[in-house]
Amino acid sequence: MHVDLESCNLSEPSSLLMTESQRSTGWKRSLAEAVRSSDELLRRLNLSGHELASTVAESPFPVLVPESYLNRMQKGDFGDPLLRQVLSLGAELVDTNGFLSDPVGDVAARKAPGLLQKYEGRALLIATGACAVHCRYCFRRHYAYSEEPKGLEQWQPALDQIASDASLEEIILSGGDPLLLSDSQLGQLVEAISSIEHIRRLRIHTRLPIVLPNRVTSELVKTLTSTRLAPVVVVHANHANELVQDCAAALQTLTRQVGPVLNQAVLLKGVNDSYEALAELSRRSVELGVVPYYLHQLDRVQGAAHFEVDVELGRKLISEMRRRLPGYLVPRYVAEIAGDSSKRPLMLGD
Ligand SMILES: *Cc1c(COP(=O)(O)O)cnc(C)c1O
Ligand code: SF4
């Protein structure tokens, strides 16, 4: 752990001097200023001369790391669990048998441009293909985002499809990261969804509160809470060291002002493949009001094989969590299997 929650600076003095409109677009500047090469990443962390620097390689899925996230890494530590999630290694370029470009069957689940439905009652809208961070293990790294809609009129076929299917009660905004839409684009989309009578809940799948916490503005809170839809926010953090400083403050804003916030993590070798790492992630989450939801087995996407943890080890870790922690600190350990009717539980008896 690098920073104690108690000692971190939750209300940055400089932010008090900003006007509302500067605050509501400051995240765009943070994104523009994000680190975009592994060389710079290593330099900033005093790792350029490290003996493992030669294992680093540029990739067609380029490095992207916002400053806020970088600030939570430990200088001089090549094995830092946050760094591992975002640093591109030569290992990504190795083709491994069984690791595919569309491991979760997204292409087959496409109901309209930008609309995926795999499960009953809920459908997932790819609001944008862009992300504020490039997670090296991401199962969407090969997805053809450029073919997905980028504005309200382009979402119309997806909205029409949702309106024509009364069995849907929840729409999940995903991506990419849906919170990279501007407040006005997001507002229009949420408004359009809320005008479809059978939809009750709006779920947002986002990593921005974790990697670009200044995206959580009062304007955003207003956008997510200003319709009749019940908002549910699902964030994605994999290690307790992510949940400090400005990120902790952003999560508390969401839990206090928006609605339920759940976390989904991915079980990743070298990041959180130990009891202590998973337990601390859960403890820290709940202390901020965020409930552990899923622990995902890694999707077998090309280029991510070096992150894979054996399911047997995953089961042991969850069993240990069940033995030593209250039930609400134990996430459901699941895999996404193409063609299944829900995420598949990996704990026997679940
Ligand atoms: C994971 C996923 C969901 C959400 O599943 P829950 O179990 O409801 O969290 C919904 N749609 C798609 C296409 C998904 O991949
Ligand atoms: S934020 Fe999510 S969608 Fe984007 S790269 Fe990371 S895991 Fe993938």
Coordinates of C-alpha atoms and ligand atoms in Angstrom, one line a residue:
M1 CA 0.0 0.0 0.0
H2 CA 1.4 3.4 -0.9
V3 CA -1.0 5.9 0.7
D4 CA -3.2 5.7 3.7
L5 CA -6.7 6.7 3.0
E6 CA -6.8 8.9 6.1
S7 CA -3.8 10.9 5.0
C8 CA -4.9 11.4 1.5
N9 CA -6.0 14.8 0.3
L10 CA -9.6 14.3 -0.6
S11 CA -10.4 17.9 -1.4
E12 CA -7.6 19.3 -3.5
P13 CA -7.4 23.0 -2.6
S14 CA -6.8 24.1 -6.3
S15 CA -10.2 22.5 -7.3
L16 CA -11.9 25.0 -5.0
L17 CA -10.7 27.8 -7.1
M18 CA -12.0 26.4 -10.3
T19 CA -15.2 27.5 -11.8
E20 CA -18.0 24.9 -12.3
S21 CA -17.4 24.8 -16.0
Q22 CA -13.6 24.3 -15.6
R23 CA -14.4 21.5 -13.2
S24 CA -16.8 19.9 -15.5
T25 CA -14.4 19.7 -18.4
G26 CA -11.1 19.3 -16.5
W27 CA -11.3 15.6 -17.2
K28 CA -10.9 16.2 -20.9
R29 CA -7.7 18.0 -20.3
S30 CA -6.5 15.2 -18.0
L31 CA -7.2 12.7 -20.8
A32 CA -5.4 14.8 -23.4
E33 CA -2.4 15.0 -21.0
A34 CA -2.4 11.2 -20.3
V35 CA 0.9 9.2 -20.8
R36 CA 0.9 7.6 -24.2
S37 CA 4.1 5.6 -24.4
S38 CA 5.8 2.9 -22.4
D39 CA 9.1 4.9 -22.6
E40 CA 7.5 7.8 -20.8
L41 CA 5.8 5.6 -18.4
L42 CA 9.1 4.0 -17.4
R43 CA 10.8 7.3 -17.2
R44 CA 8.2 8.8 -14.9
L45 CA 8.5 5.9 -12.6
N46 CA 12.4 5.9 -12.6
L47 CA 12.4 2.5 -14.3
S48 CA 14.1 3.3 -17.6
G49 CA 17.3 1.6 -16.5
H50 CA 15.6 -1.3 -14.9
E51 CA 16.8 -4.8 -15.9
L52 CA 13.3 -5.7 -17.1
A53 CA 12.9 -2.6 -19.2
S54 CA 13.9 -4.7 -22.2
T55 CA 10.7 -6.8 -21.8
V56 CA 8.7 -3.8 -22.7
A57 CA 7.4 -3.4 -26.3
E58 CA 5.1 -0.9 -28.1
S59 CA 1.9 -2.5 -29.3
P60 CA -0.8 -1.7 -31.9
F61 CA -3.1 -1.2 -28.8
P62 CA -1.0 1.7 -27.5
V63 CA -0.2 2.6 -23.9
L64 CA -2.6 5.0 -22.3
V65 CA -2.4 6.0 -18.7
P66 CA -3.9 9.2 -17.1
E67 CA -1.8 11.1 -14.6
S68 CA -4.1 10.4 -11.7
Y69 CA -3.6 6.6 -12.1
L70 CA 0.2 7.0 -12.6
N71 CA 0.3 9.0 -9.3
R72 CA -0.9 5.9 -7.5
M73 CA 2.0 3.7 -8.6
Q74 CA 5.1 3.1 -6.6
K75 CA 8.3 4.7 -8.2
G76 CA 11.0 2.2 -8.9
D77 CA 8.8 -0.9 -8.6
F78 CA 8.6 -2.8 -11.9
G79 CA 6.1 -5.2 -10.4
D80 CA 3.7 -2.5 -9.2
P81 CA 0.2 -4.0 -9.5
L82 CA -1.2 -0.8 -11.2
L83 CA 1.8 -0.6 -13.6
R84 CA 1.3 -4.2 -14.6
Q85 CA -2.2 -3.5 -15.8
V86 CA -1.1 -0.8 -18.3
L87 CA 2.5 -1.5 -19.4
S88 CA 2.8 -3.2 -22.7
L89 CA 5.2 -6.1 -22.8
G90 CA 6.7 -8.1 -25.6
A91 CA 4.7 -11.1 -24.2
E92 CA 1.6 -9.5 -25.7
L93 CA 2.8 -10.2 -29.2
V94 CA 3.1 -13.9 -28.6
D95 CA 0.3 -16.0 -30.2
T96 CA -0.9 -18.5 -27.7
N97 CA -3.1 -21.5 -28.6
G98 CA -6.7 -21.1 -27.4
F99 CA -6.4 -17.3 -27.0
L100 CA -8.8 -15.7 -29.6
S101 CA -9.6 -12.3 -30.9
D102 CA -13.4 -12.5 -29.9
P103 CA -13.3 -14.9 -27.0
V104 CA -16.7 -13.9 -25.5
G105 CA -18.8 -14.2 -28.7
D106 CA -19.6 -10.5 -29.0
V107 CA -19.9 -10.6 -32.7
A108 CA -22.7 -13.2 -32.5
A109 CA -24.6 -11.2 -29.8
R110 CA -24.9 -8.0 -31.8
K111 CA -28.6 -7.1 -32.2
A112 CA -28.1 -3.7 -33.9
P113 CA -25.1 -1.5 -34.4
G114 CA -23.7 -1.0 -30.9
L115 CA -26.3 -3.2 -29.1
L116 CA -25.3 -6.6 -27.6
Q117 CA -27.7 -8.9 -25.9
K118 CA -26.7 -12.2 -24.4
Y119 CA -28.9 -12.4 -21.3
E120 CA -32.5 -12.1 -20.5
G121 CA -33.9 -8.7 -19.5
R122 CA -30.8 -6.7 -20.1
A123 CA -28.9 -5.5 -23.1
L124 CA -25.6 -3.7 -23.4
L125 CA -25.2 -0.5 -25.5
I126 CA -21.7 0.3 -26.6
A127 CA -21.8 4.0 -26.1
T128 CA -18.3 4.7 -27.4
G129 CA -15.3 2.6 -28.2
A130 CA -12.9 4.9 -26.5
C131 CA -11.3 4.3 -23.1
A132 CA -9.3 6.5 -20.8
V133 CA -6.8 3.7 -20.0
H134 CA -5.7 0.7 -22.1
C135 CA -5.8 -2.3 -19.9
R136 CA -3.4 -4.8 -21.3
Y137 CA -5.7 -7.8 -20.6
C138 CA -8.8 -6.3 -22.1
F139 CA -11.0 -8.7 -24.0
R140 CA -12.2 -5.9 -26.2
R141 CA -8.8 -5.0 -27.5
H142 CA -9.6 -6.5 -30.9
Y143 CA -13.2 -5.4 -31.1
A144 CA -14.1 -3.4 -34.3
Y145 CA -15.2 -0.3 -32.4
S146 CA -14.8 2.0 -35.4
E147 CA -18.0 0.2 -36.8
E148 CA -20.1 1.3 -33.8
P149 CA -22.3 4.4 -33.6
K150 CA -20.9 7.7 -32.4
G151 CA -23.9 10.0 -32.1
L152 CA -27.6 10.0 -31.1
E153 CA -28.9 9.5 -34.6
Q154 CA -26.6 6.6 -35.1
W155 CA -27.9 5.0 -31.9
Q156 CA -31.4 5.1 -33.3
P157 CA -31.5 1.6 -34.6
A158 CA -30.3 0.3 -31.2
L159 CA -32.9 2.5 -29.4
D160 CA -35.6 1.2 -31.8
Q161 CA -34.6 -2.4 -31.1
I162 CA -34.7 -1.7 -27.3
A163 CA -38.2 -0.1 -27.7
S164 CA -39.5 -3.1 -29.7
D165 CA -38.5 -5.6 -27.0
A166 CA -40.6 -5.4 -23.9
S167 CA -38.7 -8.2 -22.2
L168 CA -35.8 -5.7 -21.6
E169 CA -35.9 -3.9 -18.3
E170 CA -32.3 -2.7 -18.0
I171 CA -29.9 -1.0 -20.4
I172 CA -26.2 -1.2 -19.6
L173 CA -24.1 1.6 -21.1
S174 CA -20.7 0.1 -21.8
G175 CA -17.9 0.4 -24.3
G176 CA -15.2 1.3 -24.3
D177 CA -16.1 3.7 -21.5
P178 CA -19.5 5.3 -21.7
L179 CA -18.4 8.2 -19.4
L180 CA -16.1 9.4 -22.1
L181 CA -19.2 10.8 -23.8
S182 CA -19.7 14.5 -23.0
D183 CA -22.3 15.4 -20.5
S184 CA -24.6 16.5 -23.2
Q185 CA -24.2 13.4 -25.4
L186 CA -24.7 11.2 -22.3
G187 CA -27.7 13.3 -21.2
Q188 CA -29.4 12.8 -24.6
L189 CA -28.8 9.1 -24.6
V190 CA -30.1 8.6 -21.0
E191 CA -33.1 10.8 -21.9
A192 CA -33.8 8.7 -25.0
I193 CA -33.5 5.4 -22.9
S194 CA -35.8 6.8 -20.2
S195 CA -38.5 7.5 -22.7
I196 CA -38.8 3.8 -23.4
E197 CA -41.4 2.7 -20.9
H198 CA -40.4 -0.8 -20.1
I199 CA -36.8 0.1 -19.2
R200 CA -36.5 0.5 -15.4
R201 CA -32.8 0.6 -14.7
L202 CA -29.8 2.3 -16.2
R203 CA -26.5 0.6 -15.5
I204 CA -23.2 2.2 -16.3
H205 CA -20.1 0.0 -16.8
T206 CA -17.2 2.4 -16.3
R207 CA -13.6 2.5 -15.3
L208 CA -13.4 6.3 -15.3
P209 CA -14.0 6.8 -11.5
I210 CA -10.9 4.6 -11.0
V211 CA -8.6 5.9 -13.7
L212 CA -9.8 9.4 -14.4
P213 CA -11.7 10.3 -11.2
N214 CA -12.2 14.0 -12.1
R215 CA -14.8 12.7 -14.6
V216 CA -17.1 12.4 -11.6
T217 CA -18.5 15.9 -11.6
S218 CA -21.7 17.4 -10.2
E219 CA -22.9 17.7 -13.8
L220 CA -22.4 13.9 -14.2
V221 CA -24.3 13.2 -11.0
K222 CA -27.1 15.3 -12.3
T223 CA -27.2 13.5 -15.6
L224 CA -27.3 10.1 -14.0
T225 CA -30.0 10.9 -11.5
S226 CA -32.3 13.3 -13.5
T227 CA -34.6 10.7 -15.1
R228 CA -37.0 8.1 -13.7
L229 CA -34.4 5.3 -14.4
A230 CA -32.7 3.8 -11.3
P231 CA -29.0 4.2 -11.8
V232 CA -26.5 1.5 -10.9
V233 CA -22.8 2.1 -11.4
V234 CA -20.4 -0.8 -12.0
V235 CA -16.8 0.1 -11.7
H236 CA -13.7 -1.9 -12.4
A237 CA -10.8 -1.9 -10.0
N238 CA -8.4 -4.8 -9.5
H239 CA -6.2 -3.8 -6.6
A240 CA -6.7 -1.8 -3.4
N241 CA -3.9 0.6 -4.3
E242 CA -6.3 1.9 -7.0
L243 CA -8.8 2.9 -4.4
V244 CA -7.1 5.9 -2.8
Q245 CA -6.8 9.7 -3.1
D246 CA -9.0 11.3 -5.8
C247 CA -10.4 7.9 -6.8
A248 CA -11.7 7.2 -3.3
A249 CA -13.3 10.6 -3.2
A250 CA -15.0 10.0 -6.6
L251 CA -16.3 6.7 -5.5
Q252 CA -17.8 8.2 -2.4
T253 CA -19.5 10.9 -4.5
L254 CA -21.1 8.1 -6.6
T255 CA -22.2 6.0 -3.6
R256 CA -23.6 8.9 -1.8
Q257 CA -25.2 10.8 -4.6
V258 CA -26.0 8.4 -7.4
G259 CA -27.0 4.9 -6.2
P260 CA -25.5 1.4 -5.7
V261 CA -21.9 1.1 -6.9
L262 CA -20.6 -2.4 -7.5
N263 CA -17.1 -3.5 -8.5
Q264 CA -16.0 -6.1 -10.9
A265 CA -12.4 -7.2 -11.0
V266 CA -10.4 -9.5 -13.2
L267 CA -8.2 -12.2 -11.6
L268 CA -4.8 -11.2 -13.0
K269 CA -1.4 -12.9 -12.5
G270 CA 1.0 -10.5 -10.8
V271 CA -1.8 -8.1 -9.9
N272 CA -4.2 -9.7 -7.5
D273 CA -3.6 -13.4 -7.5
S274 CA -3.2 -13.7 -3.7
Y275 CA -5.6 -13.9 -0.8
E276 CA -4.2 -10.8 0.7
A277 CA -4.6 -8.7 -2.5
L278 CA -8.2 -9.8 -3.1
A279 CA -9.2 -9.4 0.6
E280 CA -7.7 -5.9 0.7
L281 CA -9.5 -4.9 -2.5
S282 CA -12.8 -6.0 -1.0
R283 CA -12.2 -4.3 2.3
R284 CA -11.2 -1.0 0.8
S285 CA -14.1 -1.2 -1.7
V286 CA -16.7 -1.6 1.1
E287 CA -15.1 1.1 3.2
L288 CA -16.0 3.4 0.3
G289 CA -19.5 2.0 -0.1
V290 CA -18.6 -0.1 -3.1
V291 CA -19.8 -3.7 -3.1
P292 CA -17.7 -6.5 -4.6
Y293 CA -19.7 -8.0 -7.4
Y294 CA -17.8 -10.2 -9.8
L295 CA -14.3 -11.6 -9.9
H296 CA -13.8 -12.5 -13.6
Q297 CA -11.7 -15.3 -14.8
L298 CA -9.6 -13.8 -17.6
D299 CA -11.2 -13.9 -21.0
R300 CA -8.8 -15.8 -23.3
V301 CA -8.0 -12.9 -25.6
Q302 CA -4.9 -12.9 -27.9
G303 CA -2.0 -11.1 -26.2
A304 CA -3.2 -11.6 -22.6
A305 CA -2.0 -15.2 -21.9
H306 CA 0.7 -13.9 -19.5
F307 CA -2.1 -12.6 -17.1
E308 CA -3.9 -15.9 -16.8
V309 CA -4.4 -17.5 -13.4
D310 CA -5.4 -21.2 -13.1
V311 CA -9.1 -21.6 -12.2
E312 CA -8.0 -24.0 -9.5
L313 CA -5.9 -21.3 -7.8
G314 CA -8.9 -18.9 -8.3
R315 CA -11.2 -21.3 -6.5
K316 CA -8.7 -21.7 -3.6
L317 CA -8.5 -18.0 -3.2
I318 CA -12.2 -17.6 -3.1
S319 CA -12.6 -20.5 -0.7
E320 CA -10.1 -18.8 1.6
M321 CA -12.1 -15.5 1.3
R322 CA -15.3 -17.3 2.2
R323 CA -13.6 -18.8 5.3
R324 CA -12.0 -15.7 6.5
L325 CA -14.3 -12.8 5.5
P326 CA -17.9 -11.7 5.8
G327 CA -20.0 -12.9 2.9
Y328 CA -20.4 -9.4 1.5
L329 CA -16.7 -9.1 1.0
V330 CA -16.6 -12.1 -1.3
P331 CA -17.2 -11.5 -5.0
R332 CA -18.8 -14.1 -7.3
Y333 CA -16.1 -15.9 -9.2
V334 CA -17.3 -16.2 -12.8
A335 CA -16.3 -16.8 -16.4
E336 CA -17.9 -15.5 -19.5
I337 CA -18.6 -18.4 -21.9
A338 CA -19.9 -17.6 -25.4
G339 CA -23.4 -18.9 -25.8
D340 CA -24.2 -19.2 -22.0
S341 CA -27.4 -17.5 -20.6
S342 CA -25.5 -15.8 -17.8
K343 CA -21.9 -15.4 -16.5
R344 CA -20.9 -18.9 -15.5
P345 CA -20.2 -19.5 -11.7
L346 CA -16.8 -21.1 -11.2
M347 CA -17.3 -22.1 -7.5
L348 CA -18.7 -25.6 -7.3
G349 CA -22.2 -25.4 -5.8
D350 CA -22.8 -21.7 -6.8
Ligands
LIG1 C1 -21.6 -9.2 -18.6 C2 -22.7 -8.8 -19.5 C3 -23.9 -8.3 -19.0 C4 -24.1 -8.2 -17.5 O1 -24.3 -9.4 -16.8 P1 -24.8 -9.3 -15.3 O2 -24.7 -10.7 -14.8 O3 -26.2 -8.8 -15.3 O4 -23.9 -8.3 -14.6 C5 -25.0 -8.0 -19.8 N1 -24.8 -8.1 -21.2 C6 -23.7 -8.5 -21.7 C7 -23.6 -8.6 -23.2 C8 -22.6 -8.9 -20.9 O5 -21.5 -9.3 -21.5
SF4_2 S1 -11.3 0.3 -19.3 FE1 -12.4 -1.6 -19.7 S2 -12.9 -1.6 -21.9 FE2 -11.3 -0.1 -21.5 S3 -9.4 -1.1 -21.9 FE3 -9.8 -1.3 -19.7 S4 -10.9 -3.2 -19.4 FE4 -11.0 -2.7 -21.6

